[in-house]
mmCIF file of C-alpha atoms in Angstrom:
data_model
loop_
_atom_site.group_PDB
_atom_site.id
_atom_site.type_symbol
_atom_site.label_atom_id
_atom_site.label_comp_id
_atom_site.label_asym_id
_atom_site.label_seq_id
_atom_site.Cartn_x
_atom_site.Cartn_y
_atom_site.Cartn_z
ATOM 1 C CA UNK A 1 -0.053 0.087 -0.130
ATOM 2 C CA UNK A 2 3.095 2.056 0.010
ATOM 3 C CA UNK A 3 1.772 5.897 1.188
ATOM 4 C CA UNK A 4 -1.599 4.780 1.816
ATOM 5 C CA UNK A 5 -0.413 2.132 4.783
ATOM 6 C CA UNK A 6 -0.535 3.295 8.472
ATOM 7 C CA UNK A 7 1.457 1.858 10.766
ATOM 8 C CA UNK A 8 1.267 2.018 14.861
ATOM 9 C CA UNK A 9 3.303 5.501 15.171
ATOM 10 C CA UNK A 10 4.077 6.203 19.027
ATOM 11 C CA UNK A 11 6.052 8.632 21.305
ATOM 12 C CA UNK A 12 5.967 9.647 24.784
ATOM 13 C CA UNK A 13 1.964 11.292 24.722
ATOM 14 C CA UNK A 14 0.477 9.781 21.713
ATOM 15 C CA UNK A 15 0.089 6.525 19.688
ATOM 16 C CA UNK A 16 -1.519 6.556 16.069
ATOM 17 C CA UNK A 17 -3.275 3.465 15.601
ATOM 18 C CA UNK A 18 -4.914 1.908 11.927
ATOM 19 C CA UNK A 19 -8.044 3.459 12.473
ATOM 20 C CA UNK A 20 -10.484 0.082 12.969
ATOM 21 C CA UNK A 21 -14.314 -0.066 13.710
ATOM 22 C CA UNK A 22 -12.682 -1.003 17.289
ATOM 23 C CA UNK A 23 -11.891 3.124 17.572
ATOM 24 C CA UNK A 24 -15.878 3.883 17.342
ATOM 25 C CA UNK A 25 -16.855 3.947 20.986
ATOM 26 C CA UNK A 26 -14.162 6.501 21.940
ATOM 27 C CA UNK A 27 -14.689 8.480 19.050
ATOM 28 C CA UNK A 28 -18.424 8.485 18.865
ATOM 29 C CA UNK A 29 -17.661 9.954 23.047
ATOM 30 C CA UNK A 30 -15.313 12.541 21.774
ATOM 31 C CA UNK A 31 -17.206 13.579 19.063
ATOM 32 C CA UNK A 32 -20.370 13.488 21.241
ATOM 33 C CA UNK A 33 -18.561 15.702 24.470
ATOM 34 C CA UNK A 34 -19.822 19.534 24.328
ATOM 35 C CA UNK A 35 -21.587 18.894 20.905
ATOM 36 C CA UNK A 36 -18.294 19.095 18.946
ATOM 37 C CA UNK A 37 -20.040 17.310 15.845
ATOM 38 C CA UNK A 38 -22.248 20.385 15.964
ATOM 39 C CA UNK A 39 -20.269 23.288 16.812
ATOM 40 C CA UNK A 40 -17.013 22.879 14.886
ATOM 41 C CA UNK A 41 -19.011 23.588 12.042
ATOM 42 C CA UNK A 42 -15.898 24.801 9.934
ATOM 43 C CA UNK A 43 -14.702 21.178 10.017
ATOM 44 C CA UNK A 44 -15.730 17.597 9.527
ATOM 45 C CA UNK A 45 -16.170 16.037 12.728
ATOM 46 C CA UNK A 46 -18.687 13.087 12.492
ATOM 47 C CA UNK A 47 -21.988 13.036 14.479
ATOM 48 C CA UNK A 48 -21.650 10.404 17.131
ATOM 49 C CA UNK A 49 -24.085 7.997 15.545
ATOM 50 C CA UNK A 50 -21.901 8.350 12.266
ATOM 51 C CA UNK A 51 -18.661 7.958 13.258
ATOM 52 C CA UNK A 52 -19.185 4.275 12.229
ATOM 53 C CA UNK A 53 -19.841 5.161 8.739
ATOM 54 C CA UNK A 54 -17.266 7.955 8.647
ATOM 55 C CA UNK A 55 -14.351 4.739 9.521
ATOM 56 C CA UNK A 56 -15.739 3.156 6.750
ATOM 57 C CA UNK A 57 -15.305 5.373 4.356
ATOM 58 C CA UNK A 58 -11.924 6.378 5.419
ATOM 59 C CA UNK A 59 -10.850 2.312 5.158
ATOM 60 C CA UNK A 60 -12.921 2.443 1.363
ATOM 61 C CA UNK A 61 -10.518 5.079 0.797
ATOM 62 C CA UNK A 62 -7.923 3.266 2.135
ATOM 63 C CA UNK A 63 -8.254 0.162 0.311
ATOM 64 C CA UNK A 64 -7.957 2.403 -3.268
ATOM 65 C CA UNK A 65 -4.673 4.080 -1.884
ATOM 66 C CA UNK A 66 -6.344 7.159 -1.478
ATOM 67 C CA UNK A 67 -5.569 7.636 2.287
ATOM 68 C CA UNK A 68 -4.069 6.583 5.065
ATOM 69 C CA UNK A 69 -6.251 6.687 8.017
ATOM 70 C CA UNK A 70 -5.312 6.755 12.128
ATOM 71 C CA UNK A 71 -6.906 6.927 15.361
ATOM 72 C CA UNK A 72 -5.198 9.489 17.877
ATOM 73 C CA UNK A 73 -4.924 7.818 20.720
ATOM 74 C CA UNK A 74 -4.445 9.739 23.720
ATOM 75 C CA UNK A 75 -1.591 7.608 26.197
ATOM 76 C CA UNK A 76 -2.974 10.227 29.163
ATOM 77 C CA UNK A 77 -6.060 9.316 28.611
ATOM 78 C CA UNK A 78 -5.993 5.887 27.758
ATOM 79 C CA UNK A 79 -8.617 6.707 24.861
ATOM 80 C CA UNK A 80 -8.715 7.260 20.892
ATOM 81 C CA UNK A 81 -9.340 10.958 21.159
ATOM 82 C CA UNK A 82 -9.749 11.768 17.517
ATOM 83 C CA UNK A 83 -8.964 11.013 13.544
ATOM 84 C CA UNK A 84 -6.472 12.264 11.423
ATOM 85 C CA UNK A 85 -4.984 10.783 8.010
ATOM 86 C CA UNK A 86 -2.596 11.445 5.203
ATOM 87 C CA UNK A 87 -5.196 12.213 2.247
ATOM 88 C CA UNK A 88 -4.433 13.640 -1.311
ATOM 89 C CA UNK A 89 -1.605 11.352 -1.418
ATOM 90 C CA UNK A 90 0.534 11.832 -4.769
ATOM 91 C CA UNK A 91 2.941 9.305 -4.270
ATOM 92 C CA UNK A 92 4.647 10.023 -7.846
ATOM 93 C CA UNK A 93 5.514 13.218 -6.565
ATOM 94 C CA UNK A 94 6.201 12.284 -3.038
ATOM 95 C CA UNK A 95 3.776 14.288 -1.792
ATOM 96 C CA UNK A 96 1.015 14.049 1.272
ATOM 97 C CA UNK A 97 -1.606 16.553 2.686
ATOM 98 C CA UNK A 98 -1.799 15.701 6.583
ATOM 99 C CA UNK A 99 -5.854 16.171 7.355
ATOM 100 C CA UNK A 100 -8.959 15.466 7.773
ATOM 101 C CA UNK A 101 -8.127 15.336 11.114
ATOM 102 C CA UNK A 102 -10.475 16.490 14.441
ATOM 103 C CA UNK A 103 -9.856 15.778 17.963
ATOM 104 C CA UNK A 104 -12.245 15.602 20.942
ATOM 105 C CA UNK A 105 -12.532 19.237 23.236
ATOM 106 C CA UNK A 106 -10.638 17.311 26.067
ATOM 107 C CA UNK A 107 -7.211 16.907 24.066
ATOM 108 C CA UNK A 108 -7.630 20.229 22.234
ATOM 109 C CA UNK A 109 -4.852 22.390 23.610
ATOM 110 C CA UNK A 110 -2.529 19.994 24.959
ATOM 111 C CA UNK A 111 0.479 17.630 23.655
ATOM 112 C CA UNK A 112 -1.683 15.527 21.802
ATOM 113 C CA UNK A 113 -1.617 17.598 18.814
ATOM 114 C CA UNK A 114 1.861 18.538 18.064
ATOM 115 C CA UNK A 115 2.705 15.131 19.206
ATOM 116 C CA UNK A 116 0.602 13.734 16.769
ATOM 117 C CA UNK A 117 2.047 15.748 13.637
ATOM 118 C CA UNK A 118 5.410 15.156 14.836
ATOM 119 C CA UNK A 119 4.941 11.507 14.411
ATOM 120 C CA UNK A 120 2.802 12.079 10.987
ATOM 121 C CA UNK A 121 5.958 14.448 9.600
ATOM 122 C CA UNK A 122 8.678 11.972 10.762
ATOM 123 C CA UNK A 123 6.952 9.036 8.648
ATOM 124 C CA UNK A 124 6.172 11.523 5.708
ATOM 125 C CA UNK A 125 9.816 12.950 5.626
ATOM 126 C CA UNK A 126 12.138 10.288 7.066
ATOM 127 C CA UNK A 127 10.345 6.855 6.405
ATOM 128 C CA UNK A 128 8.698 7.720 2.506
ATOM 129 C CA UNK A 129 11.011 10.241 1.128
ATOM 130 C CA UNK A 130 8.144 13.217 0.860
ATOM 131 C CA UNK A 131 9.761 16.139 -0.530
ATOM 132 C CA UNK A 132 6.648 18.180 0.709
ATOM 133 C CA UNK A 133 3.516 17.912 3.032
ATOM 134 C CA UNK A 134 0.903 20.304 2.970
ATOM 135 C CA UNK A 135 -2.189 21.105 5.393
ATOM 136 C CA UNK A 136 -5.342 22.452 4.756
ATOM 137 C CA UNK A 137 -8.028 24.509 6.457
ATOM 138 C CA UNK A 138 -11.266 26.444 5.983
ATOM 139 C CA UNK A 139 -9.849 29.830 5.957
ATOM 140 C CA UNK A 140 -12.739 30.559 9.410
ATOM 141 C CA UNK A 141 -11.241 28.433 11.512
ATOM 142 C CA UNK A 142 -8.539 31.046 13.186
ATOM 143 C CA UNK A 143 -7.537 27.831 15.465
ATOM 144 C CA UNK A 144 -6.464 25.372 12.815
ATOM 145 C CA UNK A 145 -4.728 27.955 10.787
ATOM 146 C CA UNK A 146 -2.639 29.232 14.335
ATOM 147 C CA UNK A 147 -1.706 25.679 14.934
ATOM 148 C CA UNK A 148 -0.503 24.939 11.449
ATOM 149 C CA UNK A 149 1.594 27.969 11.576
ATOM 150 C CA UNK A 150 3.101 26.638 14.736
ATOM 151 C CA UNK A 151 3.792 23.651 13.506
ATOM 152 C CA UNK A 152 6.535 25.110 11.246
ATOM 153 C CA UNK A 153 4.619 25.278 7.977
ATOM 154 C CA UNK A 154 4.943 28.430 5.585
ATOM 155 C CA UNK A 155 1.258 29.755 4.067
ATOM 156 C CA UNK A 156 1.009 29.023 0.281
ATOM 157 C CA UNK A 157 -2.300 30.638 -0.899
ATOM 158 C CA UNK A 158 -5.952 30.551 -0.250
ATOM 159 C CA UNK A 159 -7.885 28.650 -2.560
ATOM 160 C CA UNK A 160 -11.081 31.070 -2.973
ATOM 161 C CA UNK A 161 -14.911 29.516 -3.317
ATOM 162 C CA UNK A 162 -12.486 26.234 -2.957
ATOM 163 C CA UNK A 163 -15.673 24.167 -2.160
ATOM 164 C CA UNK A 164 -19.440 24.212 -1.822
ATOM 165 C CA UNK A 165 -19.986 24.004 2.042
ATOM 166 C CA UNK A 166 -23.396 24.229 3.427
ATOM 167 C CA UNK A 167 -25.100 27.428 2.132
ATOM 168 C CA UNK A 168 -22.507 29.063 0.934
ATOM 169 C CA UNK A 169 -18.118 28.338 -0.230
ATOM 170 C CA UNK A 170 -15.180 27.354 1.705
ATOM 171 C CA UNK A 171 -12.268 29.469 0.714
ATOM 172 C CA UNK A 172 -9.164 26.968 1.708
ATOM 173 C CA UNK A 173 -5.834 28.024 2.991
ATOM 174 C CA UNK A 174 -2.764 26.046 2.032
ATOM 175 C CA UNK A 175 -0.066 25.891 4.258
ATOM 176 C CA UNK A 176 2.895 23.049 3.789
ATOM 177 C CA UNK A 177 6.416 22.376 5.260
ATOM 178 C CA UNK A 178 9.351 21.168 2.778
ATOM 179 C CA UNK A 179 11.856 18.840 3.055
ATOM 180 C CA UNK A 180 14.634 21.457 3.510
ATOM 181 C CA UNK A 181 12.190 22.956 6.046
ATOM 182 C CA UNK A 182 11.822 19.529 7.795
ATOM 183 C CA UNK A 183 14.714 19.677 10.351
ATOM 184 C CA UNK A 184 13.856 23.363 11.666
ATOM 185 C CA UNK A 185 10.313 22.452 12.257
ATOM 186 C CA UNK A 186 11.015 18.752 13.905
ATOM 187 C CA UNK A 187 13.317 20.778 16.454
ATOM 188 C CA UNK A 188 10.402 22.954 16.834
ATOM 189 C CA UNK A 189 8.401 20.606 17.809
ATOM 190 C CA UNK A 190 10.330 18.480 19.646
ATOM 191 C CA UNK A 191 11.061 22.278 21.998
ATOM 192 C CA UNK A 192 7.666 22.502 22.225
ATOM 193 C CA UNK A 193 6.780 18.935 23.633
ATOM 194 C CA UNK A 194 10.035 18.738 26.259
ATOM 195 C CA UNK A 195 8.669 22.469 27.487
#
């Protein structure tokens, strides 16, 4: 499967596991806590009763070689707290996008996100020899934009009216980290996790 494989990745804070239906109870609880699925309109958090369908959708894309889906397992809580993926896989050009990521409120603002991103970026650059890793987010998602920039990513631009979104449109902000920028980005993430 190459880039679409989702091996276990682990550090002191998180374990990324191949997404399976076994993660459904934890993920449904994370999506339902505080009505995250409803309040986070700028991203794609499934309704608690739709988590199984979202897992199946992601696994279907993985079977087609188009996505590598992981469950984000917070080692401190001992629970799966969200999902993340490699998507828009372009193996020929050695590029992936880290996206379709969401985490329950309890994991937000903790070390979970930077720890997970460190694992995903290390796999992309060190194991898969990627030359670029992209991140995309809704232009209105200030929290996500700030978190992506804090990873050491550079904003490449905004795709205006990129997607039909509800009754309107989504402008998509595109960021990337290049292979030449990875050492500095890695050092920044490691320093954040040590602090």
